[in-house]
Amino acid sequence: MSSSREFVRYEPARTVQTPVIELIGVTKEFVKPTGEIHTVLSNIHLKVEKGEFVSIVGPTGCGKSTTLNLIAGFEPPSEGKVQIHGEPLQGINPRAACVFQTENAFPWKTVIDNVSLGLRLRGENKGDAYEKARTWIQRVGLKGFENHYPHQLSGGMRKRVALAQCLIVQPEILLMDESFSALDVHTRALMENELLTIWEETSSSVVFITHDLEEAIALSDRVIVLTAGPGATIKGDYPIHLPRPRNVSEIRFDPEFMKLHEQIWNDLRDEVMISYANANRT
């Protein structure tokens, strides 16, 4: 195992545009039941530009989901600040929509009612909300299932509903936390390609959490590697200069993909081993 902990920084092209998302010196701490302070993240600096697709990988328990929660506004930072379009985030992020690993559709509502709900909560009338919902249901490949309930759908179809629920409100920021991890490999590849197709048609900035390094590279413009906790920070920030549009199944055979995988895995493997060793000491 390499002892190197050098940072690999990605310097984006200079631009006068304010980042959509910026974490500035962010530290997040929690109080354990014993009263002890547990530091999850330490001094995180991260920028996400408009339309960027950024994935975050790291060992279990390093704070990937906590990072997402900070951007969503579900948790405030203990130190530092989260900025959205250059303004400090106060409370829930109104520009963001979230797709989680767990199901987020209401089981007693039909597909069209679930998909249109966000618009109706914003005050849009039922007819207009339904019309837009039908468009998004078709775009995610569920035409004909408008009146089905979640329990009547496969896992992959429910993920399509979740995507439509989020995208119908046209979020500037799409936050995804292990969203495809429970799917079988074939359905997962279909959903990854579906996500890329829809993302390429929008200007959303995506922050994607995954344990799967191949998935991260195949989808992303950048891959962020977090160190092992406690007090995780950013170890590597890798640009992914693979051609778009991409097919996630085919891009894995690109020689550049394999070089990137080896390079990033060398960083990630060290952190996984540190995390494993730490867990065995507790």
C-alpha positions as a printed NumPy array, in Angstrom:
array([[  0.   ,   0.   ,   0.   ],
       [  1.367,   3.367,  -0.997],
       [  1.978,   5.844,   1.793],
       [  1.543,   8.808,  -0.563],
       [ -1.258,  11.198,   0.329],
       [ -0.527,  13.762,  -2.404],
       [ -3.423,  15.787,  -3.756],
       [ -4.295,  15.687,  -7.435],
       [ -5.997,  18.968,  -8.227],
       [ -8.092,  19.734, -11.256],
       [ -7.829,  23.353, -12.369],
       [-10.812,  24.224, -14.597],
       [-10.495,  26.754, -17.389],
       [-10.501,  30.306, -16.094],
       [-13.953,  31.826, -16.173],
       [-15.668,  34.866, -14.745],
       [-18.788,  32.826, -14.106],
       [-19.617,  32.218, -10.451],
       [-19.692,  28.485,  -9.584],
       [-23.162,  27.037,  -9.118],
       [-21.933,  25.22 ,  -5.983],
       [-18.974,  26.16 ,  -3.79 ],
       [-17.875,  24.625,  -0.495],
       [-15.363,  26.886,   1.23 ],
       [-13.38 ,  25.448,   4.133],
       [-16.301,  23.23 ,   5.127],
       [-16.005,  21.093,   8.249],
       [-18.876,  18.993,   9.582],
       [-18.998,  17.601,  13.117],
       [-21.572,  15.526,  14.978],
       [-21.964,  14.839,  18.675],
       [-21.935,  11.137,  19.533],
       [-24.3  ,   9.745,  22.222],
       [-21.25 ,   9.661,  24.52 ],
       [-20.838,  13.423,  24.083],
       [-17.67 ,  12.997,  22.034],
       [-17.284,  15.199,  18.946],
       [-16.96 ,  13.234,  15.709],
       [-15.523,  15.09 ,  12.716],
       [-16.898,  13.711,   9.443],
       [-15.496,  16.246,   6.974],
       [-12.554,  18.598,   7.437],
       [-11.729,  21.767,   5.476],
       [-13.443,  20.798,   2.218],
       [-12.952,  23.123,  -0.748],
       [-15.018,  22.213,  -3.805],
       [-16.467,  24.057,  -6.808],
       [-19.04 ,  22.751,  -9.276],
       [-19.645,  24.79 , -12.418],
       [-22.872,  25.206, -14.367],
       [-23.706,  22.026, -16.279],
       [-20.894,  19.984, -14.724],
       [-21.351,  16.33 , -13.794],
       [-19.228,  15.618, -10.709],
       [-19.031,  12.276,  -8.915],
       [-17.725,  11.761,  -5.388],
       [-16.143,   8.453,  -4.368],
       [-14.446,   7.318,  -1.184],
       [-14.41 ,   4.569,   1.438],
       [-17.504,   3.72 ,   3.439],
       [-18.221,   6.291,   6.138],
       [-15.974,   9.009,   4.696],
       [-18.72 ,  11.622,   4.412],
       [-19.939,  11.355,   0.809],
       [-23.618,  11.531,   1.767],
       [-22.867,  14.226,   4.338],
       [-21.372,  16.343,   1.546],
       [-24.568,  15.907,  -0.453],
       [-26.697,  16.814,   2.572],
       [-24.709,  20.026,   3.032],
       [-25.306,  21.03 ,  -0.598],
       [-29.011,  20.179,  -0.251],
       [-29.201,  22.287,   2.896],
       [-30.381,  19.386,   5.046],
       [-27.464,  20.068,   7.422],
       [-25.492,  23.263,   8.057],
       [-21.684,  23.11 ,   8.127],
       [-19.985,  23.283,  11.522],
       [-17.318,  25.535,  10.016],
       [-16.902,  27.19 ,   6.624],
       [-19.739,  27.889,   4.246],
       [-21.736,  26.47 ,   1.358],
       [-22.468,  28.947,  -1.427],
       [-24.976,  28.606,  -4.256],
       [-24.356,  31.066,  -7.107],
       [-22.063,  32.979,  -4.784],
       [-24.66 ,  33.393,  -2.03 ],
       [-24.44 ,  31.618,   1.371],
       [-26.941,  28.759,   1.585],
       [-29.486,  29.287,   4.34 ],
       [-31.763,  26.315,   5.005],
       [-33.017,  23.97 ,   2.297],
       [-31.514,  24.583,  -1.152],
       [-34.437,  25.649,  -3.386],
       [-32.363,  25.162,  -6.549],
       [-31.673,  21.466,  -5.864],
       [-33.587,  18.215,  -6.32 ],
       [-32.505,  14.884,  -4.826],
       [-32.646,  11.274,  -6.011],
       [-31.813,   8.845,  -3.198],
       [-31.054,   5.13 ,  -3.034],
       [-34.373,   4.49 ,  -1.286],
       [-37.731,   4.9  ,  -3.01 ],
       [-39.228,   8.388,  -2.829],
       [-42.566,   7.796,  -4.57 ],
       [-45.734,   7.808,  -2.498],
       [-47.117,   4.238,  -2.704],
       [-50.75 ,   5.39 ,  -2.659],
       [-50.278,   7.718,  -5.654],
       [-50.137,   6.773,  -9.317],
       [-47.098,   7.469, -11.5  ],
       [-48.626,  10.636, -12.95 ],
       [-49.64 ,  11.889,  -9.503],
       [-46.146,  11.256,  -8.133],
       [-44.41 ,  12.919, -11.076],
       [-46.707,  15.964, -11.117],
       [-46.62 ,  16.469,  -7.338],
       [-43.681,  18.894,  -7.29 ],
       [-45.38 ,  21.234,  -9.734],
       [-48.692,  21.077,  -7.891],
       [-46.97 ,  21.895,  -4.601],
       [-45.62 ,  24.997,  -6.33 ],
       [-49.148,  26.08 ,  -7.146],
       [-49.508,  24.875, -10.733],
       [-53.002,  23.747, -11.683],
       [-53.675,  20.045, -12.094],
       [-54.239,  20.126, -15.853],
       [-50.953,  21.892, -16.651],
       [-49.028,  19.75 , -14.148],
       [-50.445,  16.556, -15.678],
       [-49.545,  17.701, -19.195],
       [-45.924,  18.307, -18.21 ],
       [-45.854,  15.058, -16.211],
       [-46.96 ,  13.071, -19.281],
       [-44.075,  14.604, -21.252],
       [-41.525,  13.599, -18.612],
       [-43.065,  10.145, -18.146],
       [-42.595,   9.585, -21.863],
       [-39.035,  10.949, -21.775],
       [-38.003,   8.409, -19.123],
       [-39.603,   5.565, -21.062],
       [-42.756,   5.   , -19.005],
       [-45.473,   5.983, -21.461],
       [-48.501,   3.786, -20.807],
       [-47.741,   3.453, -17.081],
       [-49.228,   6.793, -16.003],
       [-51.965,   5.178, -13.906],
       [-49.85 ,   2.418, -12.361],
       [-48.885,   2.455,  -8.684],
       [-45.251,   2.075,  -7.54 ],
       [-45.77 ,  -1.528,  -6.356],
       [-46.812,  -2.438,  -9.916],
       [-43.459,  -1.307, -11.328],
       [-40.027,  -2.913, -11.453],
       [-37.088,  -1.41 ,  -9.552],
       [-35.726,   0.197, -12.712],
       [-39.115,   1.691, -13.549],
       [-39.414,   3.176, -10.068],
       [-36.01 ,   4.804, -10.561],
       [-37.342,   6.31 , -13.796],
       [-40.273,   7.721, -11.818],
       [-37.807,   9.214,  -9.313],
       [-35.848,  10.877, -12.131],
       [-39.012,  12.302, -13.68 ],
       [-40.142,  13.577, -10.258],
       [-36.919,  15.559,  -9.902],
       [-36.416,  16.718, -13.469],
       [-39.965,  17.972, -14.024],
       [-39.218,  20.914, -11.71 ],
       [-36.156,  21.72 , -13.863],
       [-33.638,  21.921, -11.018],
       [-30.395,  23.781, -11.51 ],
       [-28.736,  21.21 ,  -9.241],
       [-29.406,  17.463,  -9.269],
       [-28.099,  15.559,  -6.235],
       [-27.935,  11.761,  -6.518],
       [-26.939,   9.456,  -3.649],
       [-26.241,   5.837,  -4.68 ],
       [-29.339,   6.166,  -6.843],
       [-28.744,   3.069,  -8.996],
       [-26.911,   0.813,  -6.537],
       [-29.86 ,  -1.533,  -5.885],
       [-30.43 ,  -2.286,  -9.585],
       [-29.166,  -5.291, -11.517],
       [-26.219,  -4.622, -13.809],
       [-28.237,  -4.436, -17.044],
       [-30.94 ,  -2.143, -15.658],
       [-28.247,  -0.019, -14.044],
       [-26.499,   0.52 , -17.398],
       [-29.799,   1.475, -19.014],
       [-30.539,   3.977, -16.256],
       [-27.029,   5.467, -16.432],
       [-27.409,   6.044, -20.175],
       [-30.902,   7.466, -19.634],
       [-29.509,   9.88 , -17.05 ],
       [-26.747,  11.044, -19.41 ],
       [-29.19 ,  11.561, -22.279],
       [-31.482,  13.731, -20.148],
       [-28.586,  15.592, -18.491],
       [-27.066,  16.428, -21.888],
       [-30.38 ,  18.069, -22.843],
       [-30.383,  20.272, -19.745],
       [-27.966,  22.638, -18.026],
       [-28.258,  20.994, -14.595],
       [-25.176,  20.647, -12.418],
       [-25.027,  17.092, -11.057],
       [-23.335,  15.841,  -7.885],
       [-23.395,  12.043,  -7.92 ],
       [-22.416,   9.821,  -4.979],
       [-21.331,   6.266,  -5.736],
       [-19.164,   3.423,  -4.438],
       [-18.617,   2.256,  -8.021],
       [-15.512,   3.86 ,  -9.528],
       [-16.342,   2.605, -13.036],
       [-19.762,   4.246, -12.812],
       [-18.198,   7.5  , -11.613],
       [-15.717,   7.66 , -14.5  ],
       [-18.266,   6.631, -17.136],
       [-20.727,   9.355, -16.15 ],
       [-18.635,  12.284, -15.029],
       [-16.71 ,  15.37 , -16.073],
       [-14.765,  15.128, -12.798],
       [-14.28 ,  12.496, -10.095],
       [-13.56 ,  13.607,  -6.526],
       [-11.802,  11.161,  -4.174],
       [-12.364,  11.657,  -0.438],
       [ -9.87 ,  10.415,   2.133],
       [-10.774,   7.929,   4.85 ],
       [-12.49 ,   9.38 ,   7.901],
       [-12.653,  10.686,  10.464],
       [-12.062,  14.212,   9.224],
       [-12.191,  13.286,   5.554],
       [-10.943,  15.802,   3.019],
       [-10.407,  15.846,  -0.74 ],
       [ -7.458,  13.732,  -1.822],
       [ -7.91 ,  13.835,  -5.594],
       [ -9.84 ,  15.89 ,  -8.143],
       [ -9.637,  14.188, -11.542],
       [-10.837,  15.624, -14.87 ],
       [-12.463,  12.996, -17.109],
       [-11.64 ,  13.943, -20.695],
       [-13.597,  11.185, -22.393],
       [-15.679,  12.023, -25.476],
       [-19.39 ,  12.798, -25.198],
       [-22.021,  11.622, -25.854],
       [-21.094,   8.417, -24.044],
       [-22.482,   4.936, -23.809],
       [-21.533,   3.784, -20.317],
       [-21.134,   0.14 , -21.352],
       [-18.913,   0.91 , -24.349],
       [-16.784,   3.673, -22.822],
       [-15.374,   1.194, -20.281],
       [-13.332,  -0.402, -23.101],
       [-11.702,   2.882, -24.097],
       [ -7.934,   2.755, -23.314],
       [ -8.142,   6.209, -21.72 ],
       [-10.919,   4.97 , -19.437],
       [ -8.702,   2.114, -18.245],
       [ -5.794,   4.491, -17.596],
       [ -8.035,   6.786, -15.581],
       [ -9.43 ,   3.86 , -13.615],
       [ -5.952,   2.669, -12.671],
       [ -4.824,   6.161, -11.676],
       [ -7.868,   6.969,  -9.544],
       [ -8.049,   3.485,  -8.032],
       [ -4.482,   3.84 ,  -6.763],
       [ -5.648,   6.818,  -4.684],
       [ -8.952,   5.255,  -3.673],
       [ -7.443,   1.879,  -2.747],
       [ -5.115,   3.479,  -0.225],
       [ -8.047,   5.204,   1.476],
       [-10.141,   2.024,   1.493],
       [ -7.273,   0.173,   3.195],
       [ -6.878,   2.965,   5.767],
       [-10.61 ,   2.868,   6.454],
       [-10.512,  -0.913,   6.819],
       [ -7.574,  -0.717,   9.225],
       [ -9.33 ,   1.972,  11.28 ],
       [-12.493,  -0.124,  11.497],
       [-10.532,  -3.134,  12.756],
       [ -8.994,  -1.026,  15.539],
       [-12.371,  -0.018,  16.947]])
